[in-house]
């Protein structure tokens, strides 16, 4: 069945760990002091992009509890005083669930459809975080920076998504059950 | 065979149910976390500090090359305008030398007057220099992470300054890391003085690059170009750190531009004033130190 050489084991582990590691990297990158205007403002939304893209390709390697943990980590690292901890986790979990439920419309379709899907889902994410932060701090928070963030991340989606989309099942026989039947391998991108 | 198939069907059904249930469970957990965070702020604070301490070495490793690249780009840009920059600096130097003379004269005069009046100065401030290892900027927060913490004496409430002026105050402190809340953050409220009129006010941030001057007694006295400095009220900040200048006064709102350029901060100084005032957690304000023996304070 499976080759059990050291390399094969490493390969399996590496594949299993990759999406989580990439997501962790982007969560940490959120805090990196990049001085690029606009780009550094959008960094907090990049993890959503990663969650979306990997939920398309390999949702089984990005399980819910992992998203929960990383979302809470993101909130802890990013949050100011009074901001709700766990709202990003909620957003991640919901984005994953939404992608899983709509694989039919998102996997194996032209890139533009995926982009549109990302627009809708990340809008939901931004709205969710904004609403919860407003409720939690009970203060009117200017939505304009959040909307700006959203616009920038939607615009840079085509730059990053194809890179992330290379992470996917390689071999037709390796296609996990979840994606079987709904999409042929190699169709996760345009 | 048939039994096995049945079993597999049931198993897959169970798996589906669990998967469906898993989403609900995760959502419930996130709500639980949020509620706990709302109810027990101390716990969340501890968790934040722990997370900060864990990631700050990683961030520092990222920050160095990023800072290097940024500096290289800035250098390249400056090469282009070297000549003009030089001329400008020479001019500024001449002007500053004149100021230096004036400052020396005033310092001497001040010292003389102080000894005449037996004026007792506030506590001496000491500085802790820190590197910015992380941005903490999002749509809801303006801040940064520093690579210094409790171990070198950083405490919540201390002022964070740059060469240009005040940047913010320390909000959270870990063992080897801390979070500074910029004056532009929506949670920032700063007691200040209008330097020219000595009028007290509160400088409030609203996550935009401009600050809002609030609780002024009379707005009429404030003019565009007035410098805003910290007033030292509340006890945690030294008096007279420049914060910004008034750029706009129109119907009831006074807008202040901070001197600090938050987009290119790299090193800051944390001012240890020896007093953690009202905002601190260090058990209230310690009593001011007694005057040295033999000096009578009137």
XYZ file of C-alpha atoms in Angstrom:
488
model
C 0.000 0.000 0.000
C 2.024 2.906 1.283
C 5.744 3.078 0.962
C 7.228 3.360 4.399
C 10.680 4.708 3.651
C 11.914 7.645 5.666
C 11.420 9.946 2.735
C 7.865 8.804 2.259
C 7.092 9.384 5.913
C 8.683 12.798 5.769
C 6.734 13.541 2.627
C 3.488 12.534 4.286
C 4.195 14.565 7.357
C 5.274 17.539 5.342
C 2.129 17.448 3.255
C -0.033 17.097 6.313
C 1.668 19.938 8.131
C 2.059 22.368 5.252
C -1.316 24.169 5.277
C -1.221 24.667 9.027
C 2.339 25.932 8.866
C 1.567 28.344 6.061
C -1.418 29.637 8.001
C 0.714 30.066 11.135
C 3.278 31.929 9.052
C 0.626 34.315 7.767
C -0.758 34.806 11.266
C 2.718 35.822 12.409
C 3.241 37.899 9.295
C 0.221 39.921 10.386
C 2.478 41.448 13.015
C 5.547 41.872 10.863
C 6.531 45.531 10.626
C 6.377 45.807 6.860
C 6.471 49.423 5.955
C 4.636 49.132 2.689
C 1.630 51.423 2.626
C -1.709 49.647 2.080
C -0.030 46.245 2.204
C 0.663 46.374 5.917
C -2.921 47.425 6.514
C -4.269 44.415 4.720
C -2.021 41.876 6.446
C -4.659 41.055 9.082
C -6.906 39.681 6.353
C -4.322 37.493 4.648
C -4.946 34.541 6.991
C -8.540 34.507 5.718
C -7.214 34.202 2.206
C -5.086 31.240 3.287
C -8.007 29.586 5.025
C -10.197 30.052 1.985
C -7.646 28.757 -0.470
C -6.660 25.703 1.546
C -10.265 24.870 2.315
C -10.732 24.655 -1.424
C -7.762 22.412 -2.019
C -7.224 20.310 1.079
C -9.762 20.968 3.827
C -8.832 17.745 5.611
C -5.357 19.092 6.277
C -6.775 22.222 7.856
C -9.131 20.772 10.460
C -11.520 22.902 12.460
C -9.728 22.662 15.811
C -6.506 23.881 14.196
C -8.375 26.856 12.730
C -9.846 27.498 16.143
C -6.415 27.543 17.792
C -4.815 29.737 15.126
C -7.758 32.115 15.084
C -7.516 32.577 18.825
C -3.760 33.099 18.505
C -4.386 35.754 15.857
C -6.885 37.522 18.102
C -4.545 37.380 21.062
C -1.659 38.798 19.075
C -3.563 41.415 17.178
C -6.278 42.494 19.507
C -6.238 45.742 21.334
C -7.770 46.188 24.734
C -11.399 45.165 24.739
C -11.432 43.461 21.367
C -13.158 40.094 21.411
C -10.855 37.070 21.489
C -12.090 34.255 19.287
C -13.935 36.203 16.628
C -11.293 35.419 14.006
C -11.520 31.778 15.023
C -15.265 31.915 14.464
C -14.699 33.559 11.096
C -12.132 30.950 10.027
C -14.371 28.067 11.008
C -17.335 29.573 9.195
C -15.305 30.306 6.063
C -14.108 26.700 6.003
C -17.624 25.401 6.515
C -18.979 27.665 3.796
C -16.319 26.518 1.345
C -16.971 22.876 2.194
C -20.684 23.300 1.692
C -20.212 25.009 -1.656
C -17.402 22.977 -3.135
C -19.596 22.362 -6.123
C -19.458 26.036 -7.059
C -15.889 26.687 -6.011
C -13.764 23.696 -6.970
C -12.956 22.978 -10.569
C -14.473 26.205 -11.798
C -12.814 29.132 -13.592
C -10.650 31.325 -11.462
C -13.071 34.226 -11.638
C -15.693 32.184 -9.832
C -13.273 31.391 -7.047
C -12.414 35.046 -6.830
C -16.083 35.948 -6.602
C -16.493 33.310 -3.907
C -13.608 34.803 -1.990
C -15.124 38.277 -2.346
C -18.377 37.084 -0.817
C -16.861 35.006 1.979
C -14.226 37.521 3.011
C -16.917 40.190 3.024
C -18.800 38.008 5.449
C -15.665 37.647 7.542
C -14.998 41.392 7.654
C -18.618 42.123 8.513
C -18.580 39.501 11.254
C -15.400 40.831 12.866
C -16.578 44.411 12.604
C -19.981 43.600 14.070
C -18.536 41.646 16.972
C -15.888 44.233 17.740
C -18.513 46.965 17.732
C -20.819 44.930 19.949
C -18.065 43.892 22.308
C -16.541 47.305 22.831
C -19.948 48.968 22.590
C -18.453 51.877 20.723
C -19.138 53.147 17.216
C -16.150 51.944 15.211
C -15.430 53.556 11.897
C -16.027 50.816 9.288
C -13.995 52.581 6.585
C -10.579 51.093 7.516
C -12.114 47.634 7.592
C -13.684 48.159 4.182
C -10.387 49.459 2.820
C -8.665 46.380 4.173
C -11.244 44.238 2.444
C -10.823 45.984 -0.888
C -7.043 45.623 -0.816
C -7.123 41.946 0.103
C -9.649 41.234 -2.643
C -7.425 43.022 -5.136
C -4.287 41.108 -4.170
C -6.094 37.767 -4.090
C -5.089 36.886 -7.676
C -1.448 37.432 -6.745
C -1.350 35.071 -3.797
C -4.066 32.516 -4.440
C -2.395 30.761 -7.403
C 0.717 30.260 -5.287
C -1.256 28.714 -2.462
C -3.338 26.665 -4.856
C -0.251 24.666 -5.805
C -0.722 22.871 -2.519
C -3.126 20.129 -3.442
C -3.488 16.454 -3.924
C -0.940 15.382 -6.483
C -1.955 11.922 -7.495
C -5.479 11.024 -8.617
C -5.439 8.059 -6.250
C -4.362 10.348 -3.465
C -7.392 12.535 -3.748
C -9.045 12.529 -0.370
C -12.606 11.409 -0.065
C -13.883 14.899 0.538
C -12.875 16.179 -2.847
C -13.629 12.970 -4.698
C -16.585 13.195 -6.980
C -16.908 16.930 -6.737
C -13.794 17.835 -8.633
C -11.120 16.208 -10.674
C -7.586 16.651 -9.425
C -5.803 19.531 -10.989
C -8.973 21.513 -11.236
C -8.616 23.384 -7.996
C -7.254 26.346 -9.872
C -8.371 27.957 -13.060
C -20.347 -8.915 3.108
C -23.759 -7.366 3.444
C -23.207 -6.780 7.139
C -19.920 -5.129 6.366
C -21.525 -2.847 3.813
C -24.233 -1.946 6.279
C -21.600 -1.211 8.846
C -19.759 1.034 6.464
C -22.939 2.876 5.587
C -23.733 3.422 9.241
C -20.155 4.443 9.954
C -20.188 6.994 7.177
C -23.508 8.318 8.429
C -22.080 8.644 11.900
C -19.064 10.386 10.464
C -21.309 12.845 8.634
C -23.258 13.556 11.784
C -20.043 14.099 13.718
C -18.746 16.382 11.021
C -21.924 18.387 11.031
C -21.907 18.462 14.780
C -18.244 19.480 14.745
C -19.057 22.805 13.125
C -21.683 23.581 15.739
C -19.294 22.534 18.464
C -16.529 24.748 17.116
C -18.891 27.692 16.874
C -20.014 27.096 20.443
C -16.386 26.930 21.565
C -15.542 30.237 19.876
C -18.528 31.877 21.540
C -17.398 30.379 24.825
C -13.928 31.802 24.341
C -15.381 35.218 23.549
C -17.595 35.148 26.607
C -14.740 34.056 28.837
C -12.643 36.847 27.349
C -15.368 39.345 28.160
C -15.910 38.061 31.670
C -12.331 37.458 32.738
C -10.178 40.207 31.302
C -7.246 39.300 33.513
C -7.087 35.809 32.059
C -7.155 37.192 28.523
C -4.444 39.653 29.432
C -2.275 36.790 30.677
C -2.942 34.820 27.521
C -2.060 37.841 25.380
C 1.186 38.382 27.240
C 2.044 34.694 26.954
C 1.368 34.725 23.211
C 3.443 37.891 22.826
C 6.370 36.390 24.672
C 6.176 33.253 22.558
C 6.175 34.962 19.184
C 8.408 37.929 19.874
C 11.692 36.031 19.188
C 10.250 34.862 15.868
C 9.110 38.364 15.061
C 12.484 39.755 15.946
C 14.059 37.338 13.510
C 11.639 38.545 10.834
C 11.980 42.197 11.765
C 15.731 42.433 11.246
C 15.883 41.571 7.555
C 12.728 43.589 6.939
C 14.251 46.604 8.645
C 17.435 46.082 6.648
C 15.536 46.000 3.373
C 13.527 49.042 4.333
C 16.674 50.907 5.202
C 18.277 49.939 1.907
C 15.267 51.268 0.022
C 15.264 54.460 2.054
C 18.994 54.851 1.394
C 18.468 54.527 -2.327
C 15.758 57.118 -2.206
C 17.937 59.477 -0.237
C 20.809 59.131 -2.695
C 18.610 60.726 -5.268
C 18.051 63.837 -3.205
C 21.435 63.998 -1.482
C 22.310 67.483 -2.622
C 19.051 69.115 -1.581
C 19.069 67.168 1.648
C 22.545 68.430 2.435
C 21.613 72.015 1.789
C 18.531 71.650 3.937
C 20.487 70.063 6.767
C 23.139 72.784 6.665
C 20.465 75.398 6.957
C 18.774 73.519 9.762
C 22.089 73.061 11.511
C 22.712 76.776 11.511
C 19.275 77.402 12.913
C 19.681 74.739 15.584
C 23.046 76.133 16.653
C 21.352 79.435 17.318
C 18.742 77.585 19.350
C 21.437 75.719 21.227
C 22.988 78.979 22.328
C 19.623 80.186 23.483
C 18.925 76.909 25.281
C 22.284 76.992 27.100
C 21.669 80.527 28.245
C 18.173 79.632 29.441
C 19.390 76.495 31.172
C 21.955 78.444 33.133
C 19.421 81.065 34.000
C 16.909 78.398 34.981
C 19.403 76.670 37.225
C 20.204 79.914 38.935
C 16.563 80.736 39.485
C 15.822 77.218 40.709
C 18.511 77.313 43.304
C 17.216 80.713 44.365
C 13.663 79.400 44.677
C 14.639 75.964 46.030
C 12.504 74.344 43.380
C 12.313 70.575 43.646
C 12.290 68.779 40.315
C 10.120 65.799 39.524
C 11.574 62.311 39.612
C 14.423 61.699 37.198
C 13.391 59.846 34.082
C 15.464 57.012 32.705
C 15.164 55.542 29.248
C 14.976 52.025 27.927
C 15.715 51.773 24.231
C 13.644 49.220 22.389
C 13.341 47.841 18.898
C 9.969 47.555 17.239
C 9.593 43.900 16.394
C 5.992 43.848 15.327
C 3.202 46.019 14.083
C -0.064 45.717 15.847
C -1.999 47.645 13.279
C -5.401 46.536 12.113
C -8.692 48.161 11.328
C -9.372 48.295 15.059
C -6.027 48.937 16.665
C -2.962 51.130 16.346
C 0.031 49.779 18.186
C 3.299 47.894 18.016
C 5.280 45.209 19.771
C 8.594 45.987 21.463
C 11.387 43.604 22.306
C 11.728 44.754 25.911
C 9.676 43.629 28.855
C 9.387 43.330 32.577
C 12.903 41.985 32.893
C 14.434 45.369 32.047
C 11.876 47.387 33.966
C 9.107 48.125 31.504
C 5.729 48.579 33.170
C 2.227 49.354 31.906
C 1.524 53.044 31.528
C 5.046 54.176 30.748
C 5.493 56.687 27.961
C 7.035 55.631 24.664
C 8.875 58.395 22.829
C 10.833 58.852 19.643
C 13.212 61.595 18.643
C 10.286 63.616 17.335
C 7.921 63.257 20.246
C 5.518 61.007 22.054
C 4.509 57.795 20.296
C 2.235 56.165 22.843
C 2.138 54.292 26.087
C 2.855 50.760 27.193
C -0.355 48.729 27.343
C 0.750 45.152 28.012
C 4.008 43.827 29.358
C 5.430 40.349 29.046
C 8.672 38.956 30.337
C 10.646 39.993 27.254
C 8.101 41.816 25.171
C 5.540 44.536 25.461
C 2.790 46.148 23.447
C 2.661 49.868 22.932
C -0.624 51.581 22.213
C -0.064 54.527 19.883
C -1.623 57.894 20.619
C -3.641 57.453 17.429
C -5.436 54.368 18.785
C -9.111 54.731 19.492
C -8.490 53.788 23.128
C -5.831 56.423 23.696
C -6.677 59.371 25.968
C -3.831 61.673 26.871
C -3.798 64.671 29.216
C -2.047 67.471 27.361
C -1.335 71.196 27.399
C -1.524 73.684 24.586
C 2.029 74.941 24.839
C 1.328 78.572 24.008
C -1.719 79.130 26.188
C -0.958 76.497 28.879
C -4.530 75.349 28.558
C -5.332 71.785 29.580
C -7.056 69.346 27.287
C -7.441 65.692 26.487
C -5.959 64.365 23.290
C -7.976 61.474 21.938
C -7.162 59.098 19.103
C -9.674 57.620 16.709
C -7.511 55.234 14.641
C -7.028 57.914 12.009
C -3.689 59.663 11.463
C -5.067 62.864 13.038
C -5.758 63.228 16.742
C -8.712 65.021 18.261
C -8.321 67.611 20.975
C -11.190 67.195 23.394
C -12.388 68.739 26.653
C -10.945 72.112 25.869
C -12.229 74.938 27.974
C -12.208 77.351 25.088
C -11.545 76.383 21.554
C -11.198 80.015 20.524
C -7.728 80.258 22.016
C -6.272 77.471 19.923
C -4.651 78.360 16.638
C -3.326 76.314 13.782
C 0.340 75.580 14.411
C 0.081 75.458 18.208
C 2.267 72.789 19.726
C 0.649 70.208 22.002
C 2.747 68.750 24.832
C 2.031 66.248 27.587
C 0.807 67.854 30.764
C 2.003 65.211 33.195
C -1.408 65.044 34.839
C -2.149 61.544 35.971
C 1.442 61.205 37.011
C 2.625 58.577 34.602
C 4.129 60.822 31.953
C 6.876 63.385 32.183
C 5.762 66.957 31.593
C 6.364 68.641 28.274
C 6.999 65.814 25.834
C 5.944 67.179 22.451
C 3.035 65.268 20.963
C 1.926 67.122 17.876
C 0.775 70.366 16.365
C -2.669 71.711 15.632
C -3.422 71.500 11.930
C -7.105 72.246 11.809
C -9.548 74.214 13.894
C -13.057 74.215 12.591
C -16.460 74.346 14.244
C -15.806 72.719 17.541
C -13.173 70.169 16.521
C -9.467 70.692 16.812
C -7.310 68.271 14.858
C -3.719 67.549 15.820
C -1.033 65.977 13.670
C 1.344 63.848 15.756
C 5.063 64.593 15.358
C 5.916 60.920 15.311
C 5.897 59.281 11.897
C 4.282 55.965 12.774
C 4.943 54.451 9.390
C 8.705 54.390 9.813
C 9.250 53.696 13.477
C 12.146 51.374 14.136
C 13.568 52.248 17.523
C 11.753 53.906 20.386
C 12.561 54.816 23.950
C 10.429 53.765 26.880
C 10.490 56.458 29.536
C 10.739 55.045 33.012
C 9.584 57.947 35.089
C 9.779 56.056 38.341
C 6.070 56.559 38.858
C 3.387 54.258 37.548
C 0.362 56.433 37.878
C -3.329 55.812 37.568
C -3.071 53.679 34.465
C -0.507 51.359 35.975
C -1.228 48.121 37.749
C 1.575 48.520 40.251
C -0.595 49.228 43.263
C -1.274 52.936 42.821
C 0.984 55.926 42.977
C 3.903 55.648 45.350
C 4.455 58.594 47.636
C 6.794 61.222 46.213
C 10.293 60.790 47.511
C 11.135 62.857 50.534
C 13.440 65.814 49.988
C 17.062 65.139 50.857
C 17.947 65.740 54.464
C 19.072 69.232 55.200
C 17.049 70.846 52.448
C 14.035 72.646 53.699
C 11.184 72.790 51.271
C 8.923 75.733 51.654
